[in-house]
Coordinates of C-alpha atoms in Angstrom, one line a residue:
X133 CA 0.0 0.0 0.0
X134 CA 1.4 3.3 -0.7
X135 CA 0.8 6.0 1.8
X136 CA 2.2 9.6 2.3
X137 CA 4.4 9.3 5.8
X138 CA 2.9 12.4 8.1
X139 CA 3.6 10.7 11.2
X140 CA 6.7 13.5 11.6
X141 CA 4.6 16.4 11.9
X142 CA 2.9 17.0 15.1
X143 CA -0.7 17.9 14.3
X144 CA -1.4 14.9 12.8
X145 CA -0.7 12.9 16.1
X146 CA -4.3 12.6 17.0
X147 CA -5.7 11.0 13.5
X148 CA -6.5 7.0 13.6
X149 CA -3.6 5.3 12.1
X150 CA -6.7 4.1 9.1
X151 CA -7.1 8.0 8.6
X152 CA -3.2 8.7 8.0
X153 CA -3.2 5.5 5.7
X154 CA -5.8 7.5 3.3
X155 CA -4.0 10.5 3.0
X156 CA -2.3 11.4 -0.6
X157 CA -1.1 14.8 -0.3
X158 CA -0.3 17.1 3.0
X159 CA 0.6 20.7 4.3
X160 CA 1.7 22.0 7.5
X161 CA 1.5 25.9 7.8
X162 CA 1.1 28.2 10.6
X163 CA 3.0 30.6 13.3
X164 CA 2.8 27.6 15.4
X165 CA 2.5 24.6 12.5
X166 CA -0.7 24.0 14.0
X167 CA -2.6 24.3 11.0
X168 CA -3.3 21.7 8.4
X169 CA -4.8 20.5 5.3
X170 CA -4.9 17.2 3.4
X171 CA -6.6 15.2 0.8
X172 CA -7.2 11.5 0.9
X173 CA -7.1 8.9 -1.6
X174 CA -10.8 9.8 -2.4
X175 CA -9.9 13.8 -3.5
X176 CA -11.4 14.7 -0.2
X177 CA -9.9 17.9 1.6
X178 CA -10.2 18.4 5.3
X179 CA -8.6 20.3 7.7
X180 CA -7.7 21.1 11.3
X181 CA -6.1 23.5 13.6
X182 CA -6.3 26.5 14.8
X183 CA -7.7 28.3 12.0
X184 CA -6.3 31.8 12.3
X185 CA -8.2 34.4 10.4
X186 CA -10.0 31.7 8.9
X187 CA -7.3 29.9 7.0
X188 CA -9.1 26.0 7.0
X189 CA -11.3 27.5 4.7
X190 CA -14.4 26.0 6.4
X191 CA -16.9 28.8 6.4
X192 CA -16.0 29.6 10.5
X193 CA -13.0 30.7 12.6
X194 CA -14.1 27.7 15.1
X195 CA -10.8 25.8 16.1
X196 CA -10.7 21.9 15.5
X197 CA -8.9 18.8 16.9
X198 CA -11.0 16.7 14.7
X199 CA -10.2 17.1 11.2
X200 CA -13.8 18.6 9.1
X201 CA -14.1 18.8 5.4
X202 CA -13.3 21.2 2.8
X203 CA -16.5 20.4 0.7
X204 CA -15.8 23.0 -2.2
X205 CA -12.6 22.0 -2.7
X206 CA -13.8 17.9 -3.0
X207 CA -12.4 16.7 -5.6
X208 CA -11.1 19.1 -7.2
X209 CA -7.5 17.9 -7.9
X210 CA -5.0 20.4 -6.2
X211 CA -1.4 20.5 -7.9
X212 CA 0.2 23.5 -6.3
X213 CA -0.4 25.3 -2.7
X214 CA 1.4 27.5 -0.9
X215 CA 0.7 29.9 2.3
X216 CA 1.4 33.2 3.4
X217 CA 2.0 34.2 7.2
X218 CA -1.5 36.0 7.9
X219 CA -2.0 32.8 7.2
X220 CA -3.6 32.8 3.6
X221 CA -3.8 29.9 1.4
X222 CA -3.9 29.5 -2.4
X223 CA -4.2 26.4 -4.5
X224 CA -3.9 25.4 -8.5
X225 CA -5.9 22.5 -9.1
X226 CA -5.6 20.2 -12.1
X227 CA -7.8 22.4 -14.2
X228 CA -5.7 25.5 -13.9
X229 CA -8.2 27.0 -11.7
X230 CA -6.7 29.2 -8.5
X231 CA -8.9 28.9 -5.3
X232 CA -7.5 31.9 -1.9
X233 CA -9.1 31.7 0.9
X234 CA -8.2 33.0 5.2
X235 CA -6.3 36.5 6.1
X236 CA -6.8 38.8 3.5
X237 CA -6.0 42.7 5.2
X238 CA -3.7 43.4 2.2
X239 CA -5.6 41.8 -0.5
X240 CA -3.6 38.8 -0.9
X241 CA -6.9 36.6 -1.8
X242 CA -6.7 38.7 -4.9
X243 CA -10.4 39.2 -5.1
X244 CA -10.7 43.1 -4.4
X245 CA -11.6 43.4 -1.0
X246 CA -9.6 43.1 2.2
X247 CA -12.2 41.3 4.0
X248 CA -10.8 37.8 5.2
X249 CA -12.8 34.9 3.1
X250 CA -13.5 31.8 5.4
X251 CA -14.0 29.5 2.4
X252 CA -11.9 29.1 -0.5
X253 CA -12.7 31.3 -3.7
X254 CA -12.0 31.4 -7.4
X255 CA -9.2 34.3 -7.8
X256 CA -10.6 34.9 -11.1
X257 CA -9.6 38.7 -12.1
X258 CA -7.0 38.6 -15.7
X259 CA -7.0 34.7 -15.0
X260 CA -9.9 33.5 -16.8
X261 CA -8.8 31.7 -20.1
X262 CA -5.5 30.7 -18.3
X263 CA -4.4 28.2 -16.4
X264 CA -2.0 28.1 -13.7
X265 CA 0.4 25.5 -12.6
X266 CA 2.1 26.5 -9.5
X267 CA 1.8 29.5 -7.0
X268 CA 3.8 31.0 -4.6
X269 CA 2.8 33.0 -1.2
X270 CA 5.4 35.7 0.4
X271 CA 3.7 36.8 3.9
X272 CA 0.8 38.8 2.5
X273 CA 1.3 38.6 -1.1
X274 CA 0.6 35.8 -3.8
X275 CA 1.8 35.1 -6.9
X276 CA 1.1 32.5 -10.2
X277 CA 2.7 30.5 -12.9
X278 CA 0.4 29.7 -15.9
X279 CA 0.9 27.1 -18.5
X280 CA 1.9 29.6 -21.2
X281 CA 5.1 31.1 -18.4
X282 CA 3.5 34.0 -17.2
X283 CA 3.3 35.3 -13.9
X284 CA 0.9 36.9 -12.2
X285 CA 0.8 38.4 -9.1
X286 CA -1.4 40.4 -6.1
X287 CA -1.4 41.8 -2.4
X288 CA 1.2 43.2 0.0
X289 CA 3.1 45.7 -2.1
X290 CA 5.4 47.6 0.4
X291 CA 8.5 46.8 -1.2
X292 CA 8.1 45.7 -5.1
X293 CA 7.5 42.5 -4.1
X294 CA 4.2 42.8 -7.0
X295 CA 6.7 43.5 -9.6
X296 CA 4.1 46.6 -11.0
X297 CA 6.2 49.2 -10.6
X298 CA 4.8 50.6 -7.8
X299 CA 4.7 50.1 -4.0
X300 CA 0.7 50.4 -4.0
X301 CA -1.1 47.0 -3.0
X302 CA -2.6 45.1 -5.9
X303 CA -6.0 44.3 -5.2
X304 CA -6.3 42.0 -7.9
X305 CA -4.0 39.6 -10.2
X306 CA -1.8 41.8 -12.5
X307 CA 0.2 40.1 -15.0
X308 CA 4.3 41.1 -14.0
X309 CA 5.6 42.1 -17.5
X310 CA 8.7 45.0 -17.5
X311 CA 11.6 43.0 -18.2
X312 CA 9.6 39.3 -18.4
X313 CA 7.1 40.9 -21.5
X314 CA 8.2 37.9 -24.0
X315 CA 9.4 35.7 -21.3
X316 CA 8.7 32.2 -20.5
X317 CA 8.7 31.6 -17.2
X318 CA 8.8 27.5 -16.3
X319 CA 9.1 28.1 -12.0
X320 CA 8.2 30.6 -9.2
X321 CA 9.3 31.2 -5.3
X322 CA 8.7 33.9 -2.3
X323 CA 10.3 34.9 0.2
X324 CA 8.4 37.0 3.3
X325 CA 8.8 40.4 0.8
X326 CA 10.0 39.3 -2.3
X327 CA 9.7 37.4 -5.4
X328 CA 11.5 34.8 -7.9
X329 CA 11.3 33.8 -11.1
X330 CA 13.3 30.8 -13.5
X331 CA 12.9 31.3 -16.9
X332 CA 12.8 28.2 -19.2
X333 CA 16.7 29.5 -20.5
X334 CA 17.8 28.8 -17.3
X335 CA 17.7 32.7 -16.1
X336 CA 16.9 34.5 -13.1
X337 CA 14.7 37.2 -12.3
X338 CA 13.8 38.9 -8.5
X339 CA 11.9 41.6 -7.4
X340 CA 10.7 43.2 -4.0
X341 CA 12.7 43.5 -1.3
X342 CA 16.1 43.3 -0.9
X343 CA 17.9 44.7 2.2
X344 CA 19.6 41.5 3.1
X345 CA 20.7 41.0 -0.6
X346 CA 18.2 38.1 -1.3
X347 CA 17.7 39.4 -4.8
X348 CA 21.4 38.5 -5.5
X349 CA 21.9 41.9 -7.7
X350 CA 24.8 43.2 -5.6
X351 CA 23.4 45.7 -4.0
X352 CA 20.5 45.9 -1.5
X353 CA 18.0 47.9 -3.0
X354 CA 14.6 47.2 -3.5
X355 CA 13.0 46.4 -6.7
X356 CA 9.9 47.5 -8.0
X357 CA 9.9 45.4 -11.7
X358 CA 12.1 42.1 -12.3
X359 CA 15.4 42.2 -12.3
X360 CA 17.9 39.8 -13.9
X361 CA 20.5 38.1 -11.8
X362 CA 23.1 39.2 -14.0
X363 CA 25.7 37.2 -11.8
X364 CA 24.7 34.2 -13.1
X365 CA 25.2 34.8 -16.7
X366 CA 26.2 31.4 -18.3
X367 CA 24.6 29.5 -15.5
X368 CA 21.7 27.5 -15.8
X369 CA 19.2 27.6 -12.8
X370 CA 16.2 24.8 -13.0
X371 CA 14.9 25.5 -9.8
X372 CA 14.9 28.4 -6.7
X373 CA 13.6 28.4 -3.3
X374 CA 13.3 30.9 -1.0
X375 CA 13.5 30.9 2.9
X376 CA 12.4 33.8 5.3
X377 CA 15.2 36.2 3.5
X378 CA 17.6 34.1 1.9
X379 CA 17.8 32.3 -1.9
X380 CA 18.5 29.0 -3.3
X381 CA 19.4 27.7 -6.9
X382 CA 20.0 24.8 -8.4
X383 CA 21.6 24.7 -11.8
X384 CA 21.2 22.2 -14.4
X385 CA 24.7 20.7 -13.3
X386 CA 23.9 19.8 -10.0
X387 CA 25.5 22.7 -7.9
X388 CA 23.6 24.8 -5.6
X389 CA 24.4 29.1 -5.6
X390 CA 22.9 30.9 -2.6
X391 CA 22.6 34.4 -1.5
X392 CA 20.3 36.8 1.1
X393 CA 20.5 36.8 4.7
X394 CA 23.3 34.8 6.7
X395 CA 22.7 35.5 10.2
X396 CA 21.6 31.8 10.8
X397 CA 24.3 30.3 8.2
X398 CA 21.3 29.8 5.9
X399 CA 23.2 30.1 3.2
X400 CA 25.6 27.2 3.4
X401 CA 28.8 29.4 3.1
X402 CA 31.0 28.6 6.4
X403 CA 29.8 31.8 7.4
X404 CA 27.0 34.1 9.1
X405 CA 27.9 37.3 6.5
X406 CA 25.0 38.3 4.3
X407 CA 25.9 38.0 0.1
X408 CA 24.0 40.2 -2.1
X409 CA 25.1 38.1 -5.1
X410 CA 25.0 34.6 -6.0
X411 CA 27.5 32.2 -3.8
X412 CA 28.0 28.6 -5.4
X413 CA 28.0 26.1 -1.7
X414 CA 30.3 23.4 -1.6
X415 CA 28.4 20.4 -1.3
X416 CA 31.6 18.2 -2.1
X417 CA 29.6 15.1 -1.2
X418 CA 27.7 15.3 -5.1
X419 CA 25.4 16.2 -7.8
X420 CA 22.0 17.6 -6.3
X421 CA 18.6 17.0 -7.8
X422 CA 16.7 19.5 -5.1
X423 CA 17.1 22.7 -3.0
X424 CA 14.3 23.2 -0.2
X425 CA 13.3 26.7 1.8
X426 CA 10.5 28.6 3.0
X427 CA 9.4 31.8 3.6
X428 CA 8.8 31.2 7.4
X429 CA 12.5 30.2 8.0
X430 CA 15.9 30.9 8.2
X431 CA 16.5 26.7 7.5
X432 CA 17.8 25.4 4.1
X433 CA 18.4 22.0 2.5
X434 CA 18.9 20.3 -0.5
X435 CA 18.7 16.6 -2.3
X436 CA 21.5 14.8 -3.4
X437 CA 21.6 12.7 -7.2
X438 CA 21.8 9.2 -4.6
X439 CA 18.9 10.6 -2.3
X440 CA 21.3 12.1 0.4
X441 CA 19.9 14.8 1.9
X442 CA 21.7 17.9 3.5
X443 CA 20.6 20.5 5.6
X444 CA 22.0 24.1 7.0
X445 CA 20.8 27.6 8.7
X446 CA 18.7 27.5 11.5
X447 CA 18.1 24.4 13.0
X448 CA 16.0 23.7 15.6
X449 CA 17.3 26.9 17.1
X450 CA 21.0 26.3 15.9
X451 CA 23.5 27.9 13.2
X452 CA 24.7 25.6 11.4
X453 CA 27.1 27.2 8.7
X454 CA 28.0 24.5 6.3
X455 CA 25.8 21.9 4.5
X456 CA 25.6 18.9 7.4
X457 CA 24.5 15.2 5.9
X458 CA 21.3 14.1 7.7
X459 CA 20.2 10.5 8.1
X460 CA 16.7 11.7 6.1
X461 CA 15.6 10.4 2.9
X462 CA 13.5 13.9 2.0
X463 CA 14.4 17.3 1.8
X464 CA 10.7 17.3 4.2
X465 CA 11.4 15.6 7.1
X466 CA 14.3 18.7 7.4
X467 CA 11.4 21.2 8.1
X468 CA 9.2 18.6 9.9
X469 CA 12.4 18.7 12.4
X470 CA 14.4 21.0 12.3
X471 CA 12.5 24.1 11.1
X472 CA 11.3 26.5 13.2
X473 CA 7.7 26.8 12.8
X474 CA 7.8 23.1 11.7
X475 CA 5.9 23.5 8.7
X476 CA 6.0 21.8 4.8
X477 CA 8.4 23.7 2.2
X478 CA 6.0 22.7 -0.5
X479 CA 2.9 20.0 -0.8
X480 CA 3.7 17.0 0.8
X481 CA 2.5 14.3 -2.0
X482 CA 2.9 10.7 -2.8
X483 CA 5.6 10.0 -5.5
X484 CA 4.5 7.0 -7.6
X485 CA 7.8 5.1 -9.0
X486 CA 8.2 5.8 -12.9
X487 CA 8.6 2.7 -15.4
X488 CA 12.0 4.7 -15.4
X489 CA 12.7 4.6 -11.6
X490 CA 11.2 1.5 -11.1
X491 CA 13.6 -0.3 -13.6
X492 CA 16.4 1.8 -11.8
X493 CA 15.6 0.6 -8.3
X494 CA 16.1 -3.2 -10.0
X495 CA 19.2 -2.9 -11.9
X496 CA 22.1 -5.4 -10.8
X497 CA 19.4 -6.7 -7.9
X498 CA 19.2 -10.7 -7.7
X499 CA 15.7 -10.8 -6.9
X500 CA 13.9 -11.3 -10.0
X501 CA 16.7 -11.1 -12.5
X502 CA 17.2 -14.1 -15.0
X503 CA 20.4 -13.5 -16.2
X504 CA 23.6 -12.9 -14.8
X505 CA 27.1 -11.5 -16.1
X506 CA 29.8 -12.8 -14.8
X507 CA 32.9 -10.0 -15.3
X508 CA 36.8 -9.8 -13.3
X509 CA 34.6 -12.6 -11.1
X510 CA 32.2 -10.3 -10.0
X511 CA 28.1 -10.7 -10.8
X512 CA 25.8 -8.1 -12.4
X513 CA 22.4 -9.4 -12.1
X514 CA 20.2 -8.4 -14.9
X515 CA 16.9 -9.0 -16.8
X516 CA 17.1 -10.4 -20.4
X517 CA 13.8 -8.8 -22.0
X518 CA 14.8 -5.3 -21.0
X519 CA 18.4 -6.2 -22.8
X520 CA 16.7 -7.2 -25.3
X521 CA 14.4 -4.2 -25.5
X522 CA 17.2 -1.4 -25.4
X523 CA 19.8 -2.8 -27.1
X524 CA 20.3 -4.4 -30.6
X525 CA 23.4 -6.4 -29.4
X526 CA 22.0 -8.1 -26.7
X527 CA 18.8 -9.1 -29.0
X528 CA 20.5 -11.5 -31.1
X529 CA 23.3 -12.4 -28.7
X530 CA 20.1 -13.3 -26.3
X531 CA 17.7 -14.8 -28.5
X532 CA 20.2 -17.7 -29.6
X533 CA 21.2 -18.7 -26.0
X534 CA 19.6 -19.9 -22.7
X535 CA 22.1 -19.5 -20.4
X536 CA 22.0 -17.9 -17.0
X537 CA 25.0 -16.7 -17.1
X538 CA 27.4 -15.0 -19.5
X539 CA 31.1 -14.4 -18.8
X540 CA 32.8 -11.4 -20.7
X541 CA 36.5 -11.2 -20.6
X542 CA 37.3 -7.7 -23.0
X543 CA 36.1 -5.1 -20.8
X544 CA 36.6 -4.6 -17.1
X545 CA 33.8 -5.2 -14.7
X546 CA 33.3 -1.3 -14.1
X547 CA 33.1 -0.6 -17.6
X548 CA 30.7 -3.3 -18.2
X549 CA 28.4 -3.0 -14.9
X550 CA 28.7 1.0 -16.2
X551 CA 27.2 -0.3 -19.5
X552 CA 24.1 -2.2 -18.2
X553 CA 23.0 0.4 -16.1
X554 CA 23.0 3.0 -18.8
X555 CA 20.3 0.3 -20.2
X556 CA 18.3 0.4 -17.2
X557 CA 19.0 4.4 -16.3
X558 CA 19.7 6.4 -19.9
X559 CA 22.3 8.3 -17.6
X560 CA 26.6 7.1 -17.1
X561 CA 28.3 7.1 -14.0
X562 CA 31.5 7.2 -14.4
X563 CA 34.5 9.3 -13.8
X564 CA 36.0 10.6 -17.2
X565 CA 39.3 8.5 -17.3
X566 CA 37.3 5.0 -16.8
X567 CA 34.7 6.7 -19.5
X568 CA 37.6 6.2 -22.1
X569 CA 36.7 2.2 -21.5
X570 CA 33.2 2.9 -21.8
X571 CA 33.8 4.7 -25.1
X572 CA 35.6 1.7 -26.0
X573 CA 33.2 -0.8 -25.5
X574 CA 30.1 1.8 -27.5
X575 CA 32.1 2.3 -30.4
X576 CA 32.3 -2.2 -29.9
X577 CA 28.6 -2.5 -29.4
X578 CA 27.9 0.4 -32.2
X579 CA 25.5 2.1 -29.2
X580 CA 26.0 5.6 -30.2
X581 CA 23.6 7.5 -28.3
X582 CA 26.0 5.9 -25.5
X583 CA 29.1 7.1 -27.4
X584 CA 27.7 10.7 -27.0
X585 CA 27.2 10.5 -23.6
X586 CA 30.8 9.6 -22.9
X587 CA 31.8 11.9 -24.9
X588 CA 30.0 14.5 -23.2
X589 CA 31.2 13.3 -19.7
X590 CA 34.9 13.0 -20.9
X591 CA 34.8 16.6 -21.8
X592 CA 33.6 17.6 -18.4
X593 CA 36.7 16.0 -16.6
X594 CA 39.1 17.4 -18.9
X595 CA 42.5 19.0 -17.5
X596 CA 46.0 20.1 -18.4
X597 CA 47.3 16.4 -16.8
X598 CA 44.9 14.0 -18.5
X599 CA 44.3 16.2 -22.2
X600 CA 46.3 13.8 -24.3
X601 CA 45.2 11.0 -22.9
X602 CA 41.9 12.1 -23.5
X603 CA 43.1 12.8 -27.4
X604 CA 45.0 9.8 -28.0
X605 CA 41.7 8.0 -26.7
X606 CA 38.8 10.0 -29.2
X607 CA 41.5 9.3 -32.1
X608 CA 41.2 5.6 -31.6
X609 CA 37.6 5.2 -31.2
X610 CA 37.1 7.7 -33.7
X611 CA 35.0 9.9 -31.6
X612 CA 35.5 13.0 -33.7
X613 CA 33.6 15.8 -31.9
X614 CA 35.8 14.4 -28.5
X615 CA 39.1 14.7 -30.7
X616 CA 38.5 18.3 -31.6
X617 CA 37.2 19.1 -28.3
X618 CA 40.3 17.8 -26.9
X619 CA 42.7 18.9 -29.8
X620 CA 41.3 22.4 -29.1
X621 CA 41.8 22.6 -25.6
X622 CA 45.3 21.5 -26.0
X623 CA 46.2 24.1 -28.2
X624 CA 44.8 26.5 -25.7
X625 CA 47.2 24.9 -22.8
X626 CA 49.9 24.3 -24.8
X627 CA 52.7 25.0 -22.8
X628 CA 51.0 23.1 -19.6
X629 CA 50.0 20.1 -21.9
X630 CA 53.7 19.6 -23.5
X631 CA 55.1 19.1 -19.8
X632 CA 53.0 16.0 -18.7
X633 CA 54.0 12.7 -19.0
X634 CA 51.4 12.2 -21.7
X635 CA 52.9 13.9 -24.4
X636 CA 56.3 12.6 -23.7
X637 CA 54.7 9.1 -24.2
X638 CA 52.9 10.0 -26.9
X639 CA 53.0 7.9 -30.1
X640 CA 55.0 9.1 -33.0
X641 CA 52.7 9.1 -35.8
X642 CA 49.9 11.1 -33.0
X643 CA 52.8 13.8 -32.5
X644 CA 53.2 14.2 -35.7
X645 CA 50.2 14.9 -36.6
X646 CA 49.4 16.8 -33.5
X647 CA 52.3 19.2 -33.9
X648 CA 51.2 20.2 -38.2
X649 CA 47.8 20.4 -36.9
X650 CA 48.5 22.8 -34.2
X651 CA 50.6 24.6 -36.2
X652 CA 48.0 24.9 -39.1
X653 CA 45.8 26.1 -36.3
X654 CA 48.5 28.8 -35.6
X655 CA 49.8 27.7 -32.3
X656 CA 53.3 28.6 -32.9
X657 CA 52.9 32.1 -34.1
X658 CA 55.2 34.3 -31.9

């Protein structure tokens, strides 16, 4: 049975254990984290808490221990929620509809008043016809992604953090144009007084406030229209989160830049001094797949590519200043104990495996395998219909025997285990010098999507020491984008690259033509 773990946060301690087993998708918000929401297995919302200013949405400021339902919001499908401090809620639901509801004395429901609403209601000003996807909630403003990257925004407007130019409250959605006019914006974050922006090119925009530097322009004034983070020119950021004052990024390489307010060592640096431009973290340990914040809190953390998770900042009432590895398997269970309120960064909801991650989780596992190779006497356990499936090799090699197991002798058992599980996961992982095997054994098999991707990873690991290996290795496997990639970056470290070892070693015929080709290419003009 799949169910969504909420037995970490502390208002749900009094639901039946057959209650907690229905539940699909969860938030914790608050002052105190003692408000909730949740929808079952059913679509069902209900809620319970303390219901400040009407934030449970269910038609009364009555307190409840006992969860009660949401009945509007029934089976409706939400994708995307997020909450301010006043508390206010708003949701997307499947149908690109946004639904506000609870504290509303700066017009941060978006629907023209600043009456609080008690139950949830369509935000429908400038948003008919669109849909949105995701929204974001500073501490008394709102704002929302549609399908087509725009962003729209309303409420609290003391510092910018509307993006209209002004510092008047918006009443109502307003579509933020200025500098995002043609823009396509693919993700959205606040912090308490500002707001972020990812554009599908990888930039990143910020407006509102910006006395602690969270904006990451250099400077520390605030910002009444987007502004680009022109210190990350050449960067690509897939994803932001923000935390009470502070910023997080996470670039399509797997590092994490952060900038904003320090004081709690939120920002991973080592240190507690604020940075009013973009700081990449050392997180050493690997590639990471997610960076976690919210608005409420001065805690950070972040996902590694094997499911590590780290956190930093402010935790559980301590500084800590550097990126410490937890014991936790999600980046939630760092705000359901260490945050402070304990509330959710985003929507707790179940993750159903992929076909892709399920195949993942089962590569090299004996369990069901049928088929094992047998390489430097090691065993890689494997399944013979996905072999067959993905690659053309394996579909004739496999359909004339019936054995259970294979030995290979012509490539070494990293290369080969590196091989199979590029079948089952699309992706290699390997350091670039062992790539060269891998290269080896593509160019052998004819797999050349793989051949690109080893390509691609030998490139990354390129350096003075290893660049005529790296050569002599795309000239033999006739990997001719490698060979110029390398060819080109040892012209460009020429005098570094003629001292190593490499090039002493180097064959004669290679030099040969190394040394006319560089010259051709002009190396050697004084």
């Amino acid at each position: 049975i799949i169910m969504l773990d909420v037995g970490k946060w502390p208002v749900f301690a009094l639901l039946p254990p057959e209650e907690l087993k229905l539940i699909r998708q969860a938030c914790v918000f608050g002052s105190a984290a003692n408000e909730a929401l949740y929808v079952t297995v059913n679509d069902e919302v209900f809620a319970l808490g303390t219901n400040c200013s009407g934030c449970l949405g269910l038609g009364d400021l009555q307190s409840t221990i006992e969860p009660r339902r949401i009945d509007v919001l029934c089976g409706k499908k939400i994708v995307s929620l997020s909450y301010g401090t006043g508390p206010h809620v708003a949701i997307a639901t499947a149908d690109g509809e946004v639904f506000s509801w609870g504290h509303n004395g700066y017009s941060q429901l978006g629907n023209g008043t600043s009456t609080h609403g008690l139950t949830p209601a369509l935000v429908s000003t400038n948003l008919l016809g669109k849909r949105v996807i995701e929204v974001a909630c500073g501490s008394h403003h709102t704002i929302a992604l549609t399908t087509d990257g725009e962003v729209f925004a309303w409420g609290y407007n003391n510092s910018g953090q509307v993006g209209s130019g002004s510092t008047a409250n918006q009443p109502t959605p307003r579509r933020v144009s200025s500098c995002l006019q043609n823009k396509v914006v693919v993700n959205i974050a606040c912090g308490q007084l500002c707001s972020m922006a990812v554009l599908d090119s990888g930039e990143i925009y910020g407006w509102g406030y910006n006395c602690n530097g969270q904006l990451g322009l250099g400077n520390n004034g605030n910002q009444q229209t987007p502004c680009r983070i022109a210190a990350l020119q050449g960067v690509n950021v897939i994803q932001v989160a923000c935390g009470y004052a502070h910023t997080i990024a996470l670039t399509d390489e797997g590092f994490v830049y952060s900038w904003g307010a320090n004081s709690y060592g939120q920002l991973g640096t080592g240190n507690k001094c604020n940075q009013a431009v973009p700081t990449l973290i050392n997180t050493e340990k690997e590639r990471m797949s997610e960076v976690a914040a919210c608005h409420t809190s001065h805690t950070s953390a972040a996902k590694t590519q094997s499911g590590q998770v780290l956190m930093w900042g402010q935790c559980r009432g301590q500084a800590v200043a550097s990126p410490h590895l937890t014991h936790f398997s999600s980046t939630d269970d760092v705000f359901a104990c260490f945050a402070t309120p304990a509330v959710t960064w985003h929507l707790l909801s179940i993750d159903y495996m992929t076909v892709a991650q399920s195949l993942k989780k089962e590569f090299d596992s004996p369990e069901i395998s049928d088929l094992k190779f047998l390489v430097d006497g090691k065993c890689i356990h494997v399944h013979k219909a996905l072999l067959k499936i993905r690659c053309e090799h394996f579909r004739s090699l496999l359909n004339e025997s019936d054995e259970e197991c294979i030995e290979v002798s012509q490539f070494s058992y990293l290369v080969y285990r590196a091989f199979l599980e590029y079948l089952y996961t699309d992706t290699i992982n390997l350091p670039p010098e062992d790539a060269i095997g891998l290269l080896d054994l593509a160019t052998f098999y004819r797999e050349m999507r793989l051949k690109r991707l080893c390509q691609e990873t030998i490139k990354r690991g390129i350096s003075e020491e290893n660049a005529i290996t790296l050569l002599c290795a795309a000239v033999k496997y006739e990997a001719r984008d490698l060979e110029d990639f390398c060819f080109k970056f040892c012209v460009n470290h020429l005098t570094a690259v003629t001292q190593t070892h490499a090039f002493a070693d180097m064959d004669h015929e290679l030099l040969k033509n190394f040394i006319s080709k560089a010259s051709r290419y002009g190396a050697f003009k004084n």
